[in-house]
Amino acid sequence: MIRPSPFAAVLLALAACSGSAVDRAPPIDAFYFPESLAVRHLDAAGGDCLGGAPGCTTQLLVVSTNFDLRYDSDRGGTLLSIAVPPDPATRPKNDEEAARHPRLDVRGAVRIGSLGGTLALLEDRPTVTGGSERLCPGWSTAADPSRTPQALVASRVTRRLHRVGLRGDLGLDCEGGCAVSLDDATTSADDRYRDPYGVGVVCRGEGEAYRAEAFVTFLSTPGNAGVLGRVSLPTGALLSPLDVGSDAAHTAAYDAASDRLFFTGRFTGPGYVPFRYLELGNSRGGDARVDARVIDLAQQVRGAETRGFSFSEDRTRAYVALRLYDADLATRVGARPPDVGGAIGIIDTSPDLFGSPAGKVLAVVPVGLAPTDVKVIPRPGRRGVVVASCSGDDTVWIYDDESGALAKVFARGDAGPLMGSQPAGLAVEARSDGHFRIYVAAFGSNAVSAIDLDPSAPSQALRFMVLGGPLP
Amino acid sequence: MRRIVGAGLGVALLTLACSGGLKDLGNRFPGPGALARFAGVLSKRPGVLHFYVAVTGTRGDELRIIDPEDDTIVAGPGGIFPLEVPTVASRPTRLAATPLEEDAKAKAEERPGADLLVAVGAGSLRIELLNTWDGLLRVERGVGSSVDLSLDPAVGPGATMTALAAGPVPGVPGRGRVFAALSEGRLAVVEFERTAGGAIQHRSTFVKVLAFGALSALDVRDIAVAPGGGRIFCATGDPIGAKPDPAAPGGPPVPVFGVAQIDVAANAADPAAWIPFPLDALAPTTRVAAAMVAERRWGNPDDFEPTASLKVYAALDGAFCGFRFPINCGLVTLLPGQGLAPDPSDPANPSPSTAPYRAPVPVPGVIESMAVVEPQAVPAVPGERSLVSLTPSQPSPTTAVLVAITSQARLYFVDLGRLGLAAPVSYVEGATRTHAQALGYLIAKDEGDTQTPSAMELIDDAAKRVSPEDVLPTAKAIKTTPGFTLSDTWTATWQGPLPAYGGSGAAESAVVGKEASGGRRWLAFQVRSGLTTVAGPLFWKALVPVGPPELGLRVGDLVDVTPSSSPACAGQTTPVAKGFRTTVAALLPPDPVSWPAGALELADLGCLEPELADGATADAEAVVRAAGLVLSGVAFGYAGRAEFVDFKDASGNIQKIATFDVSWKAETGLTGEELTIVRKARRLEYCASIPCDDLNGECNPVDPTIQPGPVVRFRLRRTGSVDKPIRWGTSVAFRTTAPFNPMTRIPSTGAASPTSALAIDRSVFKGQERRGVHVFAAFANDVVAVIQQGESPIADRVIR
């Protein structure tokens, strides 16, 4: 979710009142208010490989939101598949500007509903950040020919979950519209859950017990109830939604090690900062029995709203983007006041006596305004490097959790390739040279910035390339 | 480039004219971060050395300056807008300042020259020297000024700065040092000196690796410089030594965690010779402060030591403290050259509950920054001892206060003189005293049972029955201790449920099974998961582990099992409806295939026995009950068990009495359940309060504010026919009340995330000798609040 601005609100209103946007197709050779992204590695045969290795292509998948609804609201968003160009260092010296701002190598494009949310991948592959974790165990054509790789993204306008096929040649497939309606047919229009945003993919079990489900958060619900929509991925069927408490959910992610689905929440009132999780796996009666549990951060962090999050590689820590507001002012006015700061909350998720996440806030690391997404770069034997995008002040913060110190801040206007405004979604990939790349969706600049980071020297992280634009 | 349009200028001028001060311009700080006090010559007072406060603007790539004498923002050259001192690195987040003389005078004008002031940007390794001496505050850019550590071969560009502090060089007037902690355990010592012309310039840089013997280098998280600059103290998460394992004498040593002390006065000119000394804090540390503090003496919280001595205060790493670790979380007190400060209880009246170290102060939230408020340098009343009194709600003046900035977006005040959190209420007298109050007796009976049941009752020291409605006798019969007892609801139950196994309300999901070939009957708190791993199927997902001693499970305990579907059990009514009661025959260790978090071997499967085939399992819900009398608190959790033993009263009659004593005692040598309960019974705080418990109509002869005692201690007597067993579920409940309401402060304009605090002694300003020490606190909502002595919590001032 990006910070609202009066200008954007006017644009939205104009777009809503105008019929001229109805049939306009969005560009498929450029980003337009990119919100979220994901990275894959493909060798010549479409198999897995290590980013930067010879013959390995880095595929960047970018969701453009059509935020101002300039294009068709129902199909004005896009999912683009980009082949990331080689490192600038490997390109001719006389082509420096082109290397820093290369042409978009679009290999596939699919129109989706406007205001797309987070992007999730559905395939049985290792994550591109290294380690032994796999994205969706069991989701492969070897197990079932119908289980082809897909990208999942929900549209807040159409309230549909798009399931876009990912081809081995970096192309995209969208046969039959490739979308599942998230509207429960049994509820009236007034009672429907609106603004589906986050998608968490859960793949578990095997054989007859195999389950692959997409859990979708809704930002707007009647009474601000916490609801997770569910889609059975093998069948495409909409399952009954789950009531997860009194607070609308925002971003969801599955932790296979603990078999829990964690999710953050939106503001419902001061004094409550929920970081919740579902205990999956209680399969009585043939269906998942879920139990939403709450880690209330308010005891240790007053006045915070949670957004994107990631886990440490050993799953003992969660790094949660916290948008800080004045809790006392919120109490007085009975509403969410503007942000006054941002932080990464480091939460102890190691098991307590009962096997539950301990939930203790270990540190609150100040970052820029309106932190939106958080990613962790793992380091063997050491705590990871944490990256946070802050859309409120156009910054990206890099924090070294081993030394407990801030390592680097990228700001709009710094020297080097421009980063663009309103950094939103992040994606991280491990490279064959031991470095990592961080891709930053610059929502306000229609671009994606790339940052190179040596995990042994995070303060030397370097922004080296911008994809898309133009940058205002 | 600032663009001033006519209308805006007019409004600004009008505002200025009407307010008379820049603090009212509404020109907020751009993300105030670090604060530092320095003596310097600025354009506001040309040629005059004066104290100022530098404030980093983390969103503005600049510093702004406050004049603490009148709480105004120092104006820039145009006199309209605040002075903005741009930094080379963007987003300055660290500041350090120091006089260049260890015995610098309290008043700025009596110092020989301006102070050293440096700033460092976020993620930068460049120590930027601020010109504080020639009237034009700016970053020095010439040769011999700022120091870029990334260019130092011993550092390199890949390092990260983790802490920054500064202090004078002991014994060398005119020199000061900046200590910059870097990643990979490096400490950069950057020395500056005052020139003959009064300027300050870089003198030398030395980079050393901080390590204890063969241990890996320390990553320093925070640095505190002792007054005078003779010692520095480094908070770290890394081991700072090794010591014998108290739990396994003769075994391999265990690492020492705490604070590294470095004596920088010895071998002052040779940082390579500095050897760190470990201060064992029993846990890794995250923040550290050092100050000269005179503490209270035993017997009277208002009786302070005549002279102050150096103390070190360190915040413990929340991941490695608490009742599962050797020390509780909070702020510990360390003595230089020694380690944890001792418990201050009466040395002439030793108690087994006296801990070998002083309990950490339980500051709420995560401590992000600290500042120590010491007494004003110039006595308000000549000849009288200066004390610190921050607000009227603080009980009484003290010798020093530590202001803790925490993740709770508030300031907390630790009364260092009295060893605890400053609180507006008393723990030992009046309605807010620490005390217990009985809630009631529950006498359980089986349906249709008309006989007088056997039960139990609370008795006092004279073995007299205490009725729940008797408030005062109840408080005397149930011993509590200020600083140990928290507000909680307690229940002593005959065959009561264990809190972890269904005792908190609902029964736990479980699976019961029978091993193949007529083997063991078992129950595990787990469900079918459907999970798979690379190692093979992982069929069960554990809910509650069996075996951790903290949970109190024992062989012989009762297990109430309700199968999910069992025709044979459907007709059962007692003791378990639609189920059966059995006992724990053994505790089975975890088995990755059958019960990944352990299981209970059951004596039998009751009504389920004929239905369950060998090797089969069945879903169920279960509750584990203690075999006898058990005590639990809603917050405390499992608190142990007691047995009724024969006791001959004054009349020669035999009574059956059970005693619960939840008290701390030495942890060395303890294991399992006992160790856990003892750790939960540690002292939680020292009460900076009035030492007389007048509720009971008597003054305690010992000092109740720091004398140790039990969390709860009481006795129960069996009533009715002692030959008839007590019916399960019979209980005595009571509530303990103890205020935990530490004093906090936020700006009257609203608060969000304090970032740093700084103590400013106003007595050094002419005519302000009675104004004492004020606290400047920066908040993320672009304001700096000033909290001064004697003000109410909402009467502070805000500079913006």
mmCIF file of N, CA and C in Angstrom, chain A residues 1-5 33-34 323 339 341-342 367-373 387-398 408-415 417-426 440-447 449 451 463 471-472, chain B residues 58-59 61 90-91:
data_model
loop_
_atom_site.group_PDB
_atom_site.id
_atom_site.type_symbol
_atom_site.label_atom_id
_atom_site.label_comp_id
_atom_site.label_asym_id
_atom_site.label_seq_id
_atom_site.Cartn_x
_atom_site.Cartn_y
_atom_site.Cartn_z
ATOM 1 N N MET A 1 0.860 -1.188 0.000
ATOM 2 C CA MET A 1 0.000 0.000 0.000
ATOM 3 C C MET A 1 0.890 1.229 0.000
ATOM 4 N N ILE A 2 0.622 2.110 -0.889
ATOM 5 C CA ILE A 2 1.468 3.273 -1.059
ATOM 6 C C ILE A 2 0.812 4.468 -0.412
ATOM 7 N N ARG A 3 1.664 5.395 0.038
ATOM 8 C CA ARG A 3 1.111 6.556 0.722
ATOM 9 C C ARG A 3 0.164 7.296 -0.214
ATOM 10 N N PRO A 4 -0.967 7.671 0.281
ATOM 11 C CA PRO A 4 -1.896 8.420 -0.555
ATOM 12 C C PRO A 4 -1.417 9.857 -0.692
ATOM 13 N N SER A 5 -1.699 10.444 -1.764
ATOM 14 C CA SER A 5 -1.383 11.861 -1.918
ATOM 15 C C SER A 5 -2.617 12.544 -2.485
ATOM 16 N N PHE A 33 3.254 2.628 -12.312
ATOM 17 C CA PHE A 33 3.049 2.509 -10.866
ATOM 18 C C PHE A 33 3.313 1.066 -10.412
ATOM 19 N N PRO A 34 4.560 0.616 -10.561
ATOM 20 C CA PRO A 34 4.870 -0.763 -10.145
ATOM 21 C C PRO A 34 4.798 -0.902 -8.628
ATOM 22 N N ARG A 323 5.001 1.224 10.572
ATOM 23 C CA ARG A 323 4.701 2.631 10.314
ATOM 24 C C ARG A 323 4.256 3.246 11.641
ATOM 25 N N ASP A 339 1.794 9.363 9.632
ATOM 26 C CA ASP A 339 3.042 8.768 10.096
ATOM 27 C C ASP A 339 3.964 9.841 10.659
ATOM 28 N N GLY A 341 7.091 8.450 11.807
ATOM 29 C CA GLY A 341 8.357 7.742 11.728
ATOM 30 C C GLY A 341 8.145 6.347 11.188
ATOM 31 N N GLY A 342 9.245 5.673 10.979
ATOM 32 C CA GLY A 342 9.185 4.296 10.514
ATOM 33 C C GLY A 342 10.266 3.486 11.194
ATOM 34 N N VAL A 367 13.960 3.675 10.688
ATOM 35 C CA VAL A 367 14.237 3.830 9.253
ATOM 36 C C VAL A 367 13.422 5.023 8.767
ATOM 37 N N GLY A 368 13.245 5.131 7.470
ATOM 38 C CA GLY A 368 12.551 6.281 6.917
ATOM 39 C C GLY A 368 11.046 6.211 7.122
ATOM 40 N N LEU A 369 10.365 7.141 6.491
ATOM 41 C CA LEU A 369 8.913 7.220 6.650
ATOM 42 C C LEU A 369 8.203 6.163 5.801
ATOM 43 N N ALA A 370 7.154 5.637 6.346
ATOM 44 C CA ALA A 370 6.281 4.700 5.650
ATOM 45 C C ALA A 370 7.021 3.483 5.091
ATOM 46 N N PRO A 371 7.692 2.724 5.946
ATOM 47 C CA PRO A 371 8.310 1.488 5.446
ATOM 48 C C PRO A 371 7.245 0.562 4.894
ATOM 49 N N THR A 372 7.549 -0.028 3.763
ATOM 50 C CA THR A 372 6.538 -0.786 3.034
ATOM 51 C C THR A 372 6.884 -2.267 2.948
ATOM 52 N N ASP A 373 8.093 -2.562 2.543
ATOM 53 C CA ASP A 373 8.477 -3.956 2.386
ATOM 54 C C ASP A 373 9.811 -4.190 3.080
ATOM 55 N N VAL A 387 16.811 -5.305 4.461
ATOM 56 C CA VAL A 387 16.563 -4.207 3.527
ATOM 57 C C VAL A 387 15.119 -3.752 3.702
ATOM 58 N N ALA A 388 14.913 -2.457 3.815
ATOM 59 C CA ALA A 388 13.559 -1.923 3.982
ATOM 60 C C ALA A 388 13.333 -0.793 2.985
ATOM 61 N N SER A 389 12.208 -0.831 2.293
ATOM 62 C CA SER A 389 11.842 0.262 1.391
ATOM 63 C C SER A 389 10.894 1.201 2.128
ATOM 64 N N CYS A 390 11.141 2.492 2.007
ATOM 65 C CA CYS A 390 10.327 3.486 2.720
ATOM 66 C C CYS A 390 9.715 4.430 1.684
ATOM 67 N N SER A 391 8.457 4.227 1.395
ATOM 68 C CA SER A 391 7.823 5.000 0.333
ATOM 69 C C SER A 391 7.515 6.420 0.765
ATOM 70 N N GLY A 392 7.531 6.685 2.066
ATOM 71 C CA GLY A 392 7.166 8.014 2.542
ATOM 72 C C GLY A 392 8.236 9.060 2.327
ATOM 73 N N ASP A 393 9.487 8.658 2.308
ATOM 74 C CA ASP A 393 10.550 9.643 2.084
ATOM 75 C C ASP A 393 11.530 9.173 1.023
ATOM 76 N N ASP A 394 11.099 8.246 0.189
ATOM 77 C CA ASP A 394 11.871 7.833 -0.983
ATOM 78 C C ASP A 394 13.248 7.285 -0.607
ATOM 79 N N THR A 395 13.286 6.398 0.352
ATOM 80 C CA THR A 395 14.569 5.850 0.790
ATOM 81 C C THR A 395 14.514 4.323 0.863
ATOM 82 N N VAL A 396 15.683 3.734 0.756
ATOM 83 C CA VAL A 396 15.855 2.306 1.006
ATOM 84 C C VAL A 396 16.956 2.167 2.049
ATOM 85 N N TRP A 397 16.665 1.447 3.128
ATOM 86 C CA TRP A 397 17.582 1.342 4.263
ATOM 87 C C TRP A 397 18.146 -0.069 4.328
ATOM 88 N N ILE A 398 19.429 -0.140 4.607
ATOM 89 C CA ILE A 398 20.095 -1.436 4.734
ATOM 90 C C ILE A 398 20.668 -1.530 6.144
ATOM 91 N N LYS A 408 23.657 1.405 5.378
ATOM 92 C CA LYS A 408 23.582 2.261 4.190
ATOM 93 C C LYS A 408 22.150 2.767 4.028
ATOM 94 N N VAL A 409 22.036 3.961 3.479
ATOM 95 C CA VAL A 409 20.729 4.491 3.119
ATOM 96 C C VAL A 409 20.796 4.990 1.687
ATOM 97 N N PHE A 410 19.885 4.543 0.869
ATOM 98 C CA PHE A 410 19.761 5.065 -0.480
ATOM 99 C C PHE A 410 18.592 6.034 -0.497
ATOM 100 N N ALA A 411 18.859 7.199 -1.013
ATOM 101 C CA ALA A 411 17.802 8.210 -1.070
ATOM 102 C C ALA A 411 17.656 8.710 -2.491
ATOM 103 N N ARG A 412 16.489 9.144 -2.783
ATOM 104 C CA ARG A 412 16.250 9.747 -4.090
ATOM 105 C C ARG A 412 17.097 11.012 -4.199
ATOM 106 N N GLY A 413 17.803 11.123 -5.263
ATOM 107 C CA GLY A 413 18.643 12.290 -5.428
ATOM 108 C C GLY A 413 20.099 12.033 -5.115
ATOM 109 N N ASP A 414 20.410 10.866 -4.527
ATOM 110 C CA ASP A 414 21.809 10.533 -4.314
ATOM 111 C C ASP A 414 22.514 10.427 -5.657
ATOM 112 N N ALA A 415 23.849 10.459 -5.588
ATOM 113 C CA ALA A 415 24.620 10.259 -6.803
ATOM 114 C C ALA A 415 24.397 8.845 -7.334
ATOM 115 N N PRO A 417 22.834 6.088 -10.459
ATOM 116 C CA PRO A 417 21.559 5.920 -11.153
ATOM 117 C C PRO A 417 20.409 6.284 -10.229
ATOM 118 N N LEU A 418 19.461 7.001 -10.733
ATOM 119 C CA LEU A 418 18.361 7.449 -9.892
ATOM 120 C C LEU A 418 17.547 6.267 -9.364
ATOM 121 N N MET A 419 17.086 6.427 -8.154
ATOM 122 C CA MET A 419 16.317 5.336 -7.575
ATOM 123 C C MET A 419 14.839 5.491 -7.868
ATOM 124 N N GLY A 420 14.404 6.714 -7.984
ATOM 125 C CA GLY A 420 12.982 6.914 -8.200
ATOM 126 C C GLY A 420 12.258 7.130 -6.900
ATOM 127 N N SER A 421 11.011 7.504 -7.009
ATOM 128 C CA SER A 421 10.261 7.874 -5.815
ATOM 129 C C SER A 421 9.361 6.735 -5.350
ATOM 130 N N GLN A 422 9.003 6.812 -4.104
ATOM 131 C CA GLN A 422 8.091 5.875 -3.461
ATOM 132 C C GLN A 422 8.493 4.412 -3.659
ATOM 133 N N PRO A 423 9.665 4.046 -3.177
ATOM 134 C CA PRO A 423 10.049 2.636 -3.266
ATOM 135 C C PRO A 423 9.027 1.761 -2.545
ATOM 136 N N ALA A 424 8.649 0.689 -3.192
ATOM 137 C CA ALA A 424 7.576 -0.152 -2.643
ATOM 138 C C ALA A 424 8.086 -1.588 -2.482
ATOM 139 N N GLY A 425 7.687 -2.478 -3.400
ATOM 140 C CA GLY A 425 8.054 -3.874 -3.252
ATOM 141 C C GLY A 425 9.539 -4.118 -3.465
ATOM 142 N N LEU A 426 10.034 -5.148 -2.803
ATOM 143 C CA LEU A 426 11.437 -5.539 -2.918
ATOM 144 C C LEU A 426 11.528 -6.981 -3.379
ATOM 145 N N VAL A 440 14.152 -2.931 -6.461
ATOM 146 C CA VAL A 440 13.239 -2.036 -5.749
ATOM 147 C C VAL A 440 12.226 -1.469 -6.741
ATOM 148 N N ALA A 441 10.959 -1.734 -6.508
ATOM 149 C CA ALA A 441 9.929 -1.144 -7.352
ATOM 150 C C ALA A 441 9.745 0.318 -6.957
ATOM 151 N N ALA A 442 10.043 1.222 -7.877
ATOM 152 C CA ALA A 442 9.872 2.662 -7.622
ATOM 153 C C ALA A 442 8.479 3.046 -8.102
ATOM 154 N N PHE A 443 7.540 2.953 -7.205
ATOM 155 C CA PHE A 443 6.133 3.131 -7.536
ATOM 156 C C PHE A 443 5.869 4.469 -8.223
ATOM 157 N N GLY A 444 6.469 5.518 -7.675
ATOM 158 C CA GLY A 444 6.177 6.851 -8.179
ATOM 159 C C GLY A 444 6.961 7.229 -9.415
ATOM 160 N N SER A 445 7.889 6.386 -9.841
ATOM 161 C CA SER A 445 8.738 6.722 -10.980
ATOM 162 C C SER A 445 8.640 5.720 -12.105
ATOM 163 N N ASN A 446 7.730 4.784 -11.995
ATOM 164 C CA ASN A 446 7.523 3.794 -13.058
ATOM 165 C C ASN A 446 8.821 3.068 -13.405
ATOM 166 N N ALA A 447 9.585 2.716 -12.384
ATOM 167 C CA ALA A 447 10.893 2.131 -12.624
ATOM 168 C C ALA A 447 11.191 1.057 -11.591
ATOM 169 N N SER A 449 14.719 -0.137 -9.550
ATOM 170 C CA SER A 449 16.138 0.090 -9.317
ATOM 171 C C SER A 449 16.786 -1.212 -8.890
ATOM 172 N N ILE A 451 20.140 -2.838 -6.886
ATOM 173 C CA ILE A 451 21.224 -2.544 -5.945
ATOM 174 C C ILE A 451 22.071 -3.801 -5.817
ATOM 175 N N ARG A 463 23.938 1.128 -5.878
ATOM 176 C CA ARG A 463 22.827 1.138 -6.833
ATOM 177 C C ARG A 463 23.433 1.285 -8.221
ATOM 178 N N LEU A 471 12.200 8.622 -15.143
ATOM 179 C CA LEU A 471 12.124 9.024 -13.753
ATOM 180 C C LEU A 471 11.848 10.506 -13.673
ATOM 181 N N PRO A 472 10.848 10.900 -12.960
ATOM 182 C CA PRO A 472 10.557 12.329 -12.860
ATOM 183 C C PRO A 472 11.659 13.066 -12.075
ATOM 184 N N THR B 58 17.782 14.079 10.665
ATOM 185 C CA THR B 58 18.040 12.883 9.863
ATOM 186 C C THR B 58 17.334 12.917 8.516
ATOM 187 N N ARG B 59 16.383 13.809 8.356
ATOM 188 C CA ARG B 59 15.763 13.936 7.034
ATOM 189 C C ARG B 59 16.289 15.154 6.288
ATOM 190 N N ASP B 61 19.742 16.284 6.328
ATOM 191 C CA ASP B 61 21.173 16.318 6.060
ATOM 192 C C ASP B 61 21.810 17.541 6.714
ATOM 193 N N SER B 90 24.942 12.322 4.115
ATOM 194 C CA SER B 90 23.515 12.525 4.271
ATOM 195 C C SER B 90 23.028 11.846 5.543
ATOM 196 N N ARG B 91 21.934 12.323 6.052
ATOM 197 C CA ARG B 91 21.250 11.755 7.205
ATOM 198 C C ARG B 91 22.167 11.567 8.419
#
